[in-house]
Amino acid sequence: MARPDKQDSVVFDLVEENGPDGVGDGPGTPVPPPDRPSLLVRLSRVPRRTWLLVAAGVTVVAVTVAAVDLVRDDRREDLMRTSPVGVASLAARPTETWTVPFDTLAEQVQGMPTEQQVVTMGRLLVVPPAKAQRPWSAPSPDRGEPVLPGFEDVVAIDPERGEVVWRVPLGERATCGPTGYDASTSTEALVCVHGADDAREVLTIAPDGSTRARSADLAPGEQVFPGPDGLVARTSRTGEPARAVQCDPAVGCSPEALTTGRDLLVVAEDARTGTARWRAVVEFDPMNSMNCQAAVEPGDWPAVGSAVDTDVVAVRAGAETVVVDGCGVSATLSVSGTRLDLAADADGSVPAWVTELGPARFALEGEGPGTTVVDEAGETLQTLDGSVRVGPTSPDAPDDLWFVTTRTDGSGFEAQREDGSVAWSERYGWSVLLAGRDVVVVDRGSSVVGRDRSTGRELWTWGRDDLTGLTRYRTLTDGEALALAHLSRDGGGEGRLVTLDLDTGRQLWEMPMTGPVVAVGGRLVELTREGLRGLG
């Protein structure tokens, strides 16, 4: 067909010969003049059956695409339910669906957030009793140890319906582990140690609330602490006692430095049976005697600093670590007994700071500028030139980048690939709020920035002046949106939960909050001073 003149409009007329409605050649059909090519495109006859088949095909494709989207959404929601930062959906502003009040309430303590130590067991949120909670703030000299709000027992709650599934009572001086402050710790066995000094008991709690108890059988000088992976850590000092320390609150302690002291024996036992799993000796390291303050009763608080215990020791249960801290002794061990803090040092004598990165991965930062990533056995997996920035990771995000800073002021970082090459750099950011599938969200203090995960290109910026005085406390996601929890820096007042679209940074909704929000089984749960509140 000849090319029509640019000034002429092009008309496409679909003509069906002997069509079902009698439309075709006949009276009234325009006939072009013989000296000009026709601009009407004539199509051969298409039967009605063909049109019906085409329409049916289009319908099938549309339905198939919709079904695929539904399957994809279901898979995404299932994936989010497995993550401590994952929410099934953040598309709409949630409302209160249930409340579970605490057994014990407490007055507002300035500077102390409402945070509770919690752990997940299956899809249950498990909260140890208030007497087993460790306060964030130190006791006030004139008020003693603050009374924390909470439950009287270990309580397991279904985050979907808000039902108390089971309760397990504990005795005096209770402590439980492993636990954490953001519901990121999950366990198949919660271990609690409780009871009087001469009758300490080890209690193991299963996800269904069933328990098994046994006597701690403590010898003189022994202590026992709950640990991860269903173990307890039994500690005792070995060797000759350290030199006595004399202290005067006005002038300090003598000797000021402890150059000799007793080593610490750590024995990891199966919490249920008492069977020893491994042993480790933590050698005494010289330290200032003022760092060996003994635990005192609240009423004796003004005298603290005059009481020194050269054998004082405490053990904390991480998700996958046993952390020892005491007078002249410090160590971080894996659940299999490896000294992780010494794994990166060639001589095994200079301890490193250990950060848990996730299942069987640990970042070791020593005196040098770099970071060594090791596994549970202490074997090196990765060496990085700088300090690792650890932030929440969406469960659908690839494991292809490390966020590393080499600046001494703590600002800025590089997104490094596995081979050490730099994918992109962030100059102003202080932390990674979320490492998502396609977007990395960066906290720049006064603003939040979304950057393309592959290229680092800035996609959007968000910030609000009316949130001054609040700190970004926690980040949650459903894979498509980002929820930023803002809480007051002094632990009081009202905060805000603000949700942004991950692709555009557009604010979707916000709501008031008075306490931290955690994700359990894809559900939002707020921990307030009065109790727990389900949001859905």
Coordinates of C-alpha atoms in Angstrom, one line a residue:
M1 CA 0.0 0.0 0.0
A2 CA 1.3 3.4 -0.9
R3 CA 2.4 5.6 2.0
P4 CA -0.3 8.1 2.8
D5 CA 0.3 11.8 2.9
K6 CA 1.2 13.1 6.4
Q7 CA -1.6 15.6 6.3
D8 CA -4.3 12.9 5.8
S9 CA -5.8 11.1 8.8
V10 CA -5.5 7.3 8.6
V11 CA -8.7 5.4 9.2
F12 CA -8.8 1.7 9.8
D13 CA -12.2 0.3 9.0
L14 CA -12.8 -3.3 10.0
V15 CA -15.1 -4.7 7.3
E16 CA -16.6 -8.2 7.5
E17 CA -18.1 -9.6 4.3
N18 CA -21.5 -11.2 4.8
G19 CA -21.1 -10.7 8.5
P20 CA -23.7 -11.8 11.0
D21 CA -25.3 -8.4 11.2
G22 CA -25.4 -7.9 7.4
V23 CA -22.5 -5.5 7.4
G24 CA -20.4 -5.6 4.2
D25 CA -20.2 -4.2 0.7
G26 CA -23.5 -2.7 -0.4
P27 CA -25.3 0.7 -0.6
G28 CA -23.6 3.3 1.5
T29 CA -20.1 1.8 1.4
P30 CA -17.7 4.6 0.5
V31 CA -15.8 4.1 -2.8
P32 CA -12.5 6.0 -3.1
P33 CA -11.8 8.0 -6.2
P34 CA -9.7 6.2 -8.8
D35 CA -6.8 8.7 -8.6
R36 CA -6.1 8.2 -4.9
P37 CA -5.1 5.1 -3.0
S38 CA -7.6 3.8 -0.5
L39 CA -6.8 4.5 3.2
L40 CA -9.3 1.9 4.3
V41 CA -7.7 -1.4 5.3
R42 CA -10.0 -4.3 4.4
L43 CA -9.8 -7.5 6.5
S44 CA -11.0 -10.9 5.5
R45 CA -14.0 -12.3 7.1
V46 CA -13.5 -13.5 10.8
P47 CA -16.2 -15.9 11.9
R48 CA -18.1 -15.2 15.2
R49 CA -16.7 -18.4 16.7
T50 CA -13.1 -17.0 16.2
W51 CA -14.0 -13.8 18.1
L52 CA -15.6 -15.9 20.9
L53 CA -12.5 -18.0 21.2
V54 CA -10.2 -14.9 21.2
A55 CA -12.4 -13.3 23.9
A56 CA -12.3 -16.5 26.0
G57 CA -8.5 -16.7 25.6
V58 CA -8.1 -13.1 26.9
T59 CA -10.4 -14.0 29.8
V60 CA -8.3 -17.1 30.7
V61 CA -5.1 -15.0 30.5
A62 CA -6.5 -12.4 32.8
V63 CA -7.8 -15.0 35.3
T64 CA -4.4 -16.8 35.2
V65 CA -2.5 -13.6 35.8
A66 CA -4.8 -12.8 38.8
A67 CA -4.3 -16.3 40.1
V68 CA -0.5 -16.1 39.8
D69 CA -0.6 -12.8 41.7
L70 CA -2.7 -14.4 44.5
V71 CA -0.3 -17.3 44.7
R72 CA 2.6 -14.9 44.8
D73 CA 1.0 -12.9 47.5
D74 CA 0.3 -16.0 49.5
R75 CA 3.9 -17.2 49.2
R76 CA 5.1 -13.7 50.2
E77 CA 2.9 -13.7 53.3
D78 CA 4.0 -17.2 54.3
L79 CA 7.6 -16.1 53.9
M80 CA 7.0 -12.9 56.0
R81 CA 5.5 -15.0 58.8
T82 CA 8.9 -16.8 59.2
S83 CA 10.8 -13.6 59.9
P84 CA 11.1 -11.5 63.0
V85 CA 10.8 -8.4 60.8
G86 CA 8.0 -9.8 58.6
V87 CA 4.4 -8.8 58.6
A88 CA 1.8 -10.5 56.5
S89 CA 0.4 -7.2 55.2
L90 CA 0.9 -3.5 55.8
A91 CA -1.5 -2.4 53.1
A92 CA -4.0 -0.9 55.5
R93 CA -3.8 0.8 58.9
P94 CA -4.3 -1.9 61.5
T95 CA -6.7 -1.7 64.4
E96 CA -6.7 -3.2 67.8
T97 CA -8.0 -6.8 67.7
W98 CA -7.2 -8.0 71.2
T99 CA -5.5 -7.1 74.5
V100 CA -3.8 -9.1 77.2
P101 CA -3.3 -7.1 80.4
F102 CA -0.2 -7.6 82.6
D103 CA -0.6 -9.2 86.0
T104 CA 1.6 -6.5 87.6
L105 CA 1.5 -2.8 86.6
A106 CA 4.2 -0.3 87.5
E107 CA 4.5 3.5 87.6
Q108 CA 6.4 5.3 84.8
V109 CA 10.1 5.3 85.4
Q110 CA 11.8 8.1 83.5
G111 CA 14.4 6.9 81.0
M112 CA 13.2 3.3 81.0
P113 CA 11.4 2.1 77.9
T114 CA 8.5 -0.4 78.1
E115 CA 10.6 -3.1 76.4
Q116 CA 10.1 -6.7 77.6
Q117 CA 12.4 -9.6 77.0
V118 CA 10.5 -12.0 74.8
V119 CA 11.1 -15.1 72.7
T120 CA 9.2 -16.9 70.0
M121 CA 8.4 -20.6 70.2
G122 CA 6.8 -21.7 66.9
R123 CA 4.2 -19.0 66.2
L124 CA 3.7 -18.2 69.9
L125 CA 5.0 -15.1 71.6
V126 CA 6.5 -16.1 75.0
V127 CA 7.1 -13.5 77.7
P128 CA 9.1 -14.4 80.9
P129 CA 7.7 -13.0 84.2
A130 CA 8.4 -9.5 85.4
K131 CA 10.8 -10.9 88.1
A132 CA 12.9 -12.4 85.3
Q133 CA 13.1 -9.2 83.3
R134 CA 16.3 -7.2 83.3
P135 CA 15.7 -3.4 83.5
W136 CA 17.4 -1.2 80.9
S137 CA 18.2 1.5 83.4
A138 CA 20.3 1.2 86.6
P139 CA 18.6 1.4 90.0
S140 CA 18.1 4.9 91.3
P141 CA 20.1 5.5 94.6
D142 CA 17.0 6.9 96.3
R143 CA 14.4 4.5 94.9
G144 CA 16.2 1.2 94.6
E145 CA 15.5 -1.4 91.9
P146 CA 12.5 -0.3 89.6
V147 CA 9.5 -2.5 89.6
L148 CA 8.8 -3.6 86.1
P149 CA 5.4 -4.3 84.6
G150 CA 4.7 -7.8 83.4
F151 CA 3.3 -11.2 84.1
E152 CA 3.7 -13.3 87.2
D153 CA 4.5 -16.4 85.2
V154 CA 6.0 -17.4 81.9
V155 CA 3.1 -16.7 79.5
A156 CA 2.7 -17.9 75.9
I157 CA 0.3 -15.9 73.7
D158 CA -1.2 -16.6 70.3
P159 CA -0.5 -13.4 68.3
E160 CA -3.5 -14.0 66.0
R161 CA -6.3 -14.4 68.5
G162 CA -4.7 -13.0 71.7
E163 CA -5.3 -16.1 73.6
V164 CA -3.1 -17.1 76.5
V165 CA -2.1 -20.6 75.4
W166 CA -0.3 -21.6 78.6
R167 CA 1.3 -20.3 81.7
V168 CA 4.2 -21.7 83.7
P169 CA 4.9 -20.4 87.3
L170 CA 8.4 -19.7 88.5
G171 CA 10.0 -19.3 91.9
E172 CA 12.2 -16.6 93.3
R173 CA 15.4 -15.2 91.6
A174 CA 14.2 -16.4 88.2
T175 CA 16.1 -16.0 85.0
C176 CA 15.2 -17.4 81.6
G177 CA 17.0 -17.7 78.2
P178 CA 17.4 -17.3 75.4
T179 CA 15.4 -14.1 75.1
G180 CA 15.7 -10.8 73.3
Y181 CA 14.1 -7.4 73.1
D182 CA 12.8 -7.5 69.5
A183 CA 11.3 -11.0 69.1
S184 CA 14.1 -12.0 66.8
T185 CA 15.2 -14.9 69.1
S186 CA 13.4 -18.2 68.5
T187 CA 13.9 -21.4 70.4
E188 CA 12.5 -24.9 70.8
A189 CA 13.3 -24.9 74.5
L190 CA 13.1 -22.0 76.9
V191 CA 15.4 -22.7 79.9
C192 CA 14.7 -21.0 83.3
V193 CA 16.7 -21.2 86.5
H194 CA 14.9 -20.3 89.7
G195 CA 14.6 -20.9 93.5
A196 CA 16.6 -20.1 96.6
D197 CA 20.4 -20.3 96.6
D198 CA 20.4 -23.7 98.3
A199 CA 17.6 -25.1 96.1
R200 CA 18.1 -23.8 92.6
E201 CA 16.1 -25.6 89.9
V202 CA 16.5 -25.9 86.2
L203 CA 13.2 -25.9 84.3
T204 CA 12.9 -26.6 80.6
I205 CA 9.8 -25.4 78.8
A206 CA 8.7 -26.9 75.5
P207 CA 6.7 -25.0 72.8
D208 CA 3.5 -26.7 74.0
G209 CA 4.0 -25.5 77.6
S210 CA 5.1 -28.9 78.9
T211 CA 8.0 -28.8 81.4
R212 CA 10.8 -30.8 82.8
A213 CA 12.5 -29.9 86.1
R214 CA 15.6 -31.0 87.8
S215 CA 17.8 -29.9 90.7
A216 CA 20.7 -27.7 89.8
D217 CA 22.9 -29.7 92.3
L218 CA 25.2 -26.8 92.9
A219 CA 28.5 -27.3 94.7
P220 CA 30.0 -24.5 96.8
G221 CA 31.0 -21.6 94.5
E222 CA 29.0 -22.9 91.5
Q223 CA 26.4 -21.0 89.6
V224 CA 24.1 -22.1 86.8
F225 CA 22.7 -19.9 84.0
P226 CA 20.2 -20.5 81.2
G227 CA 21.6 -20.7 77.7
P228 CA 20.6 -21.2 74.1
D229 CA 19.9 -24.5 72.3
G230 CA 18.4 -26.1 75.4
L231 CA 21.5 -25.8 77.6
V232 CA 22.6 -24.4 80.9
A233 CA 26.0 -23.0 81.7
R234 CA 27.5 -24.1 85.0
T235 CA 30.4 -21.9 86.2
S236 CA 33.0 -22.2 88.9
R237 CA 36.3 -20.5 89.7
T238 CA 39.5 -22.5 89.7
G239 CA 42.9 -21.9 91.3
E240 CA 44.0 -19.8 94.3
P241 CA 41.8 -17.0 95.5
A242 CA 42.7 -13.5 94.3
R243 CA 44.2 -10.9 96.6
A244 CA 41.7 -9.3 98.9
V245 CA 40.6 -5.8 97.9
Q246 CA 40.0 -3.1 100.4
C247 CA 37.7 -0.2 99.3
D248 CA 36.8 3.2 100.6
P249 CA 34.0 5.1 98.8
A250 CA 35.9 8.3 99.2
V251 CA 39.3 7.2 97.8
G252 CA 38.6 4.1 95.8
C253 CA 40.0 0.5 96.1
S254 CA 43.4 -0.9 96.9
P255 CA 44.9 -2.5 95.0
E256 CA 43.6 -0.5 92.1
A257 CA 44.6 -3.1 89.5
L258 CA 44.1 -6.9 89.9
T259 CA 47.0 -8.5 88.2
T260 CA 46.2 -12.1 89.3
G261 CA 43.0 -13.9 89.8
R262 CA 41.1 -17.1 89.3
D263 CA 40.2 -18.7 86.0
L264 CA 36.6 -19.6 85.2
L265 CA 35.4 -23.1 84.3
V266 CA 32.3 -23.2 82.1
V267 CA 30.5 -26.5 81.6
A268 CA 27.6 -26.6 79.2
E269 CA 24.9 -29.1 80.2
D270 CA 21.8 -30.4 78.6
A271 CA 19.1 -28.5 80.5
R272 CA 16.8 -31.5 80.6
T273 CA 19.2 -34.3 81.6
G274 CA 22.2 -32.6 83.0
T275 CA 24.5 -34.3 80.6
A276 CA 27.7 -32.3 79.9
R277 CA 28.1 -31.2 76.3
W278 CA 31.4 -29.3 76.5
R279 CA 33.8 -27.6 78.8
A280 CA 35.8 -24.4 78.4
V281 CA 38.3 -22.6 80.6
V282 CA 38.3 -18.8 80.5
E283 CA 41.6 -17.5 81.8
F284 CA 41.8 -14.5 84.1
D285 CA 42.9 -11.2 82.5
P286 CA 44.2 -8.3 84.6
M287 CA 41.7 -5.5 85.2
N288 CA 40.7 -2.6 87.4
S289 CA 39.3 -3.8 90.7
M290 CA 36.5 -1.2 90.5
N291 CA 35.1 -3.3 87.6
C292 CA 34.5 -6.2 90.0
Q293 CA 31.7 -4.7 92.0
A294 CA 29.5 -7.3 93.7
A295 CA 25.8 -7.4 93.3
V296 CA 24.0 -5.6 96.2
E297 CA 20.5 -5.4 97.5
P298 CA 18.5 -2.3 96.5
G299 CA 18.7 -0.9 100.0
D300 CA 22.5 -1.1 99.9
W301 CA 22.8 0.8 96.6
P302 CA 24.4 3.9 98.0
A303 CA 27.3 1.7 99.2
V304 CA 28.0 0.3 95.8
G305 CA 31.6 0.8 94.8
S306 CA 32.7 -0.2 98.3
A307 CA 31.8 -3.9 97.7
V308 CA 34.2 -5.8 95.4
D309 CA 33.9 -9.5 94.6
T310 CA 36.8 -10.9 92.7
D311 CA 34.8 -14.0 91.8
V312 CA 31.7 -12.2 90.5
V313 CA 30.5 -13.6 87.1
A314 CA 27.4 -13.5 85.0
V315 CA 26.4 -15.4 81.8
R316 CA 24.0 -14.1 79.2
A317 CA 22.3 -16.3 76.6
G318 CA 22.3 -15.0 73.1
A319 CA 20.3 -16.6 70.3
E320 CA 23.4 -18.7 69.4
T321 CA 26.0 -17.7 71.9
V322 CA 27.0 -18.0 75.6
V323 CA 28.4 -14.7 76.7
V324 CA 30.5 -14.7 79.9
D325 CA 31.3 -11.5 81.8
G326 CA 32.9 -11.2 85.2
C327 CA 35.9 -10.1 87.2
G328 CA 38.9 -10.7 85.0
V329 CA 37.0 -13.0 82.7
S330 CA 35.2 -12.3 79.4
A331 CA 34.3 -14.7 76.6
T332 CA 31.8 -15.4 73.9
L333 CA 31.3 -19.1 73.1
S334 CA 29.2 -20.8 70.4
V335 CA 26.6 -23.4 71.3
S336 CA 29.2 -26.0 70.4
G337 CA 31.8 -24.5 72.8
T338 CA 34.1 -22.6 70.3
R339 CA 35.7 -19.4 71.7
L340 CA 34.3 -17.1 69.0
D341 CA 35.9 -14.0 70.4
L342 CA 39.4 -15.6 69.9
A343 CA 38.7 -17.2 66.5
A344 CA 40.0 -14.3 64.4
D345 CA 43.2 -13.8 66.4
A346 CA 46.3 -15.8 65.2
D347 CA 47.7 -16.2 68.7
G348 CA 44.3 -16.7 70.3
S349 CA 45.0 -14.1 72.9
V350 CA 43.3 -10.9 71.8
P351 CA 39.5 -11.1 72.1
A352 CA 37.2 -9.5 69.6
W353 CA 33.7 -8.1 69.9
V354 CA 31.2 -10.7 68.6
T355 CA 28.0 -9.8 66.8
E356 CA 25.4 -12.4 65.8
L357 CA 24.5 -12.0 62.2
G358 CA 22.0 -14.8 61.8
P359 CA 22.0 -18.5 61.6
A360 CA 25.6 -19.8 62.3
R361 CA 27.3 -16.5 61.3
F362 CA 29.2 -14.1 63.6
A363 CA 31.1 -10.9 63.0
L364 CA 34.3 -10.4 64.9
E365 CA 35.8 -6.9 65.3
G366 CA 39.1 -6.6 67.1
E367 CA 41.7 -3.9 67.5
G368 CA 42.2 -3.6 63.7
P369 CA 39.9 -1.8 61.3
G370 CA 38.6 -5.0 59.6
T371 CA 35.9 -7.5 60.4
T372 CA 36.1 -11.3 60.2
V373 CA 32.9 -13.3 59.6
V374 CA 33.1 -16.9 61.1
D375 CA 30.8 -19.9 61.5
E376 CA 29.9 -21.7 64.6
A377 CA 33.2 -23.6 64.6
G378 CA 35.2 -20.4 64.3
E379 CA 36.1 -21.0 60.6
T380 CA 36.5 -17.9 58.5
L381 CA 33.7 -17.3 56.0
Q382 CA 34.5 -13.7 54.9
T383 CA 37.0 -10.9 55.6
L384 CA 35.8 -7.3 55.3
D385 CA 37.7 -4.1 55.3
G386 CA 35.7 -2.2 57.9
S387 CA 33.0 -2.6 60.5
V388 CA 29.8 -4.4 59.5
R389 CA 26.5 -2.4 59.7
V390 CA 23.9 -4.9 60.9
G391 CA 20.3 -4.0 60.1
P392 CA 17.0 -5.7 59.6
T393 CA 16.8 -7.9 56.5
S394 CA 13.6 -8.7 54.6
P395 CA 13.2 -12.5 54.2
D396 CA 12.8 -12.1 50.4
A397 CA 16.1 -10.1 50.0
P398 CA 19.1 -11.8 48.4
D399 CA 22.2 -12.4 50.4
D400 CA 24.6 -10.6 48.1
L401 CA 25.7 -7.4 49.9
W402 CA 27.6 -6.5 53.0
F403 CA 27.2 -3.0 54.5
V404 CA 30.6 -1.9 55.7
T405 CA 31.9 1.4 57.1
T406 CA 35.5 2.4 57.3
R407 CA 35.0 5.9 58.8
T408 CA 35.9 6.6 62.4
D409 CA 32.9 9.0 62.9
G410 CA 30.5 6.1 62.2
S411 CA 28.7 7.9 59.3
G412 CA 28.5 6.5 55.8
F413 CA 29.1 3.0 54.5
E414 CA 29.8 0.9 51.4
A415 CA 27.6 -1.8 49.9
Q416 CA 30.2 -4.5 49.2
R417 CA 29.7 -7.6 47.2
E418 CA 30.9 -11.1 48.2
D419 CA 34.1 -10.6 46.2
G420 CA 34.9 -7.4 48.1
S421 CA 34.1 -5.1 45.2
V422 CA 32.0 -2.0 46.0
A423 CA 28.5 -1.9 44.5
W424 CA 27.8 1.6 45.7
S425 CA 28.5 4.0 48.6
E426 CA 26.4 5.9 51.0
R427 CA 28.0 9.0 52.3
Y428 CA 25.7 10.3 55.0
G429 CA 23.7 7.4 56.4
W430 CA 24.1 6.2 60.0
S431 CA 22.4 2.9 59.7
V432 CA 20.5 0.5 57.4
L433 CA 16.9 0.5 58.4
L434 CA 16.0 -2.3 56.1
A435 CA 17.8 -4.4 53.5
G436 CA 14.9 -5.2 51.1
R437 CA 14.6 -7.3 48.0
D438 CA 15.0 -4.3 45.6
V439 CA 15.4 -1.3 48.0
V440 CA 17.9 -0.6 50.8
V441 CA 16.4 1.9 53.3
V442 CA 19.0 4.2 54.9
D443 CA 18.6 6.3 58.1
R444 CA 20.2 9.8 57.6
G445 CA 19.0 11.2 60.9
S446 CA 16.7 13.9 59.7
S447 CA 15.5 11.8 56.7
V448 CA 15.0 8.3 55.4
V449 CA 16.3 7.4 52.0
G450 CA 15.4 4.5 49.7
R451 CA 18.2 3.3 47.4
D452 CA 18.2 0.8 44.6
R453 CA 19.8 -2.4 45.9
S454 CA 21.8 -3.1 42.8
T455 CA 22.9 0.4 41.7
G456 CA 22.6 2.5 44.8
R457 CA 20.5 5.1 42.9
E458 CA 18.4 7.2 45.2
L459 CA 14.8 6.4 44.6
W460 CA 13.1 8.5 47.3
T461 CA 13.5 10.6 50.4
W462 CA 11.1 10.9 53.3
G463 CA 11.2 13.0 56.5
R464 CA 8.9 14.9 58.9
D465 CA 9.7 17.7 61.3
D466 CA 6.9 16.8 63.7
L467 CA 8.7 13.6 64.7
T468 CA 11.4 15.6 66.5
G469 CA 12.1 14.1 70.0
L470 CA 11.3 10.6 68.7
T471 CA 13.8 8.0 67.7
R472 CA 13.4 5.4 65.0
Y473 CA 13.2 2.3 67.1
R474 CA 12.4 -0.7 65.0
T475 CA 11.7 -1.6 61.3
L476 CA 9.1 -4.1 60.0
T477 CA 8.1 -5.0 56.4
D478 CA 5.7 -7.0 54.4
G479 CA 8.0 -7.0 51.3
E480 CA 6.1 -4.1 49.7
A481 CA 5.9 -1.5 52.5
L482 CA 8.1 -0.4 55.4
A483 CA 6.8 0.3 58.9
L484 CA 9.0 2.6 61.0
A485 CA 8.3 2.6 64.8
H486 CA 9.1 5.9 66.4
L487 CA 9.3 6.1 70.2
S488 CA 10.2 8.8 72.7
R489 CA 13.9 8.8 73.7
D490 CA 13.1 9.0 77.4
G491 CA 10.7 6.1 77.4
G492 CA 7.5 8.1 78.0
G493 CA 4.9 9.8 75.8
E494 CA 3.3 8.8 72.6
G495 CA 5.1 7.4 69.6
R496 CA 4.1 6.9 66.0
L497 CA 4.1 3.9 63.7
V498 CA 4.6 5.2 60.1
T499 CA 4.3 3.1 57.0
L500 CA 5.9 3.9 53.6
D501 CA 5.7 2.3 50.2
L502 CA 9.1 0.7 49.6
D503 CA 9.1 1.5 45.9
T504 CA 8.1 5.2 46.1
G505 CA 8.6 6.3 49.7
R506 CA 5.0 7.5 49.8
Q507 CA 3.5 7.5 53.2
L508 CA 0.6 5.0 53.4
W509 CA -0.7 5.4 56.9
E510 CA 0.3 6.1 60.5
M511 CA -1.0 5.4 63.9
P512 CA -0.2 6.3 67.6
M513 CA 1.7 3.9 69.8
T514 CA 2.9 3.9 73.4
G515 CA 5.3 0.9 73.3
P516 CA 7.5 -1.2 71.1
V517 CA 6.0 -3.2 68.3
V518 CA 7.2 -6.7 67.3
A519 CA 6.2 -9.1 64.6
V520 CA 5.3 -12.7 65.5
G521 CA 4.0 -15.1 62.9
G522 CA 3.3 -12.2 60.5
R523 CA 1.2 -10.4 63.2
L524 CA 1.8 -7.1 64.9
V525 CA 2.0 -7.0 68.7
E526 CA 2.5 -3.8 70.7
L527 CA 4.1 -4.1 74.2
T528 CA 2.6 -1.3 76.3
R529 CA 3.0 -0.5 80.1
E530 CA -0.5 -2.1 80.6
G531 CA 0.1 -5.3 78.6
L532 CA 0.1 -6.6 75.1
R533 CA -2.1 -5.4 72.2
G534 CA -2.7 -7.2 69.0
L535 CA -2.9 -5.1 65.8
G536 CA -4.5 -6.4 62.6

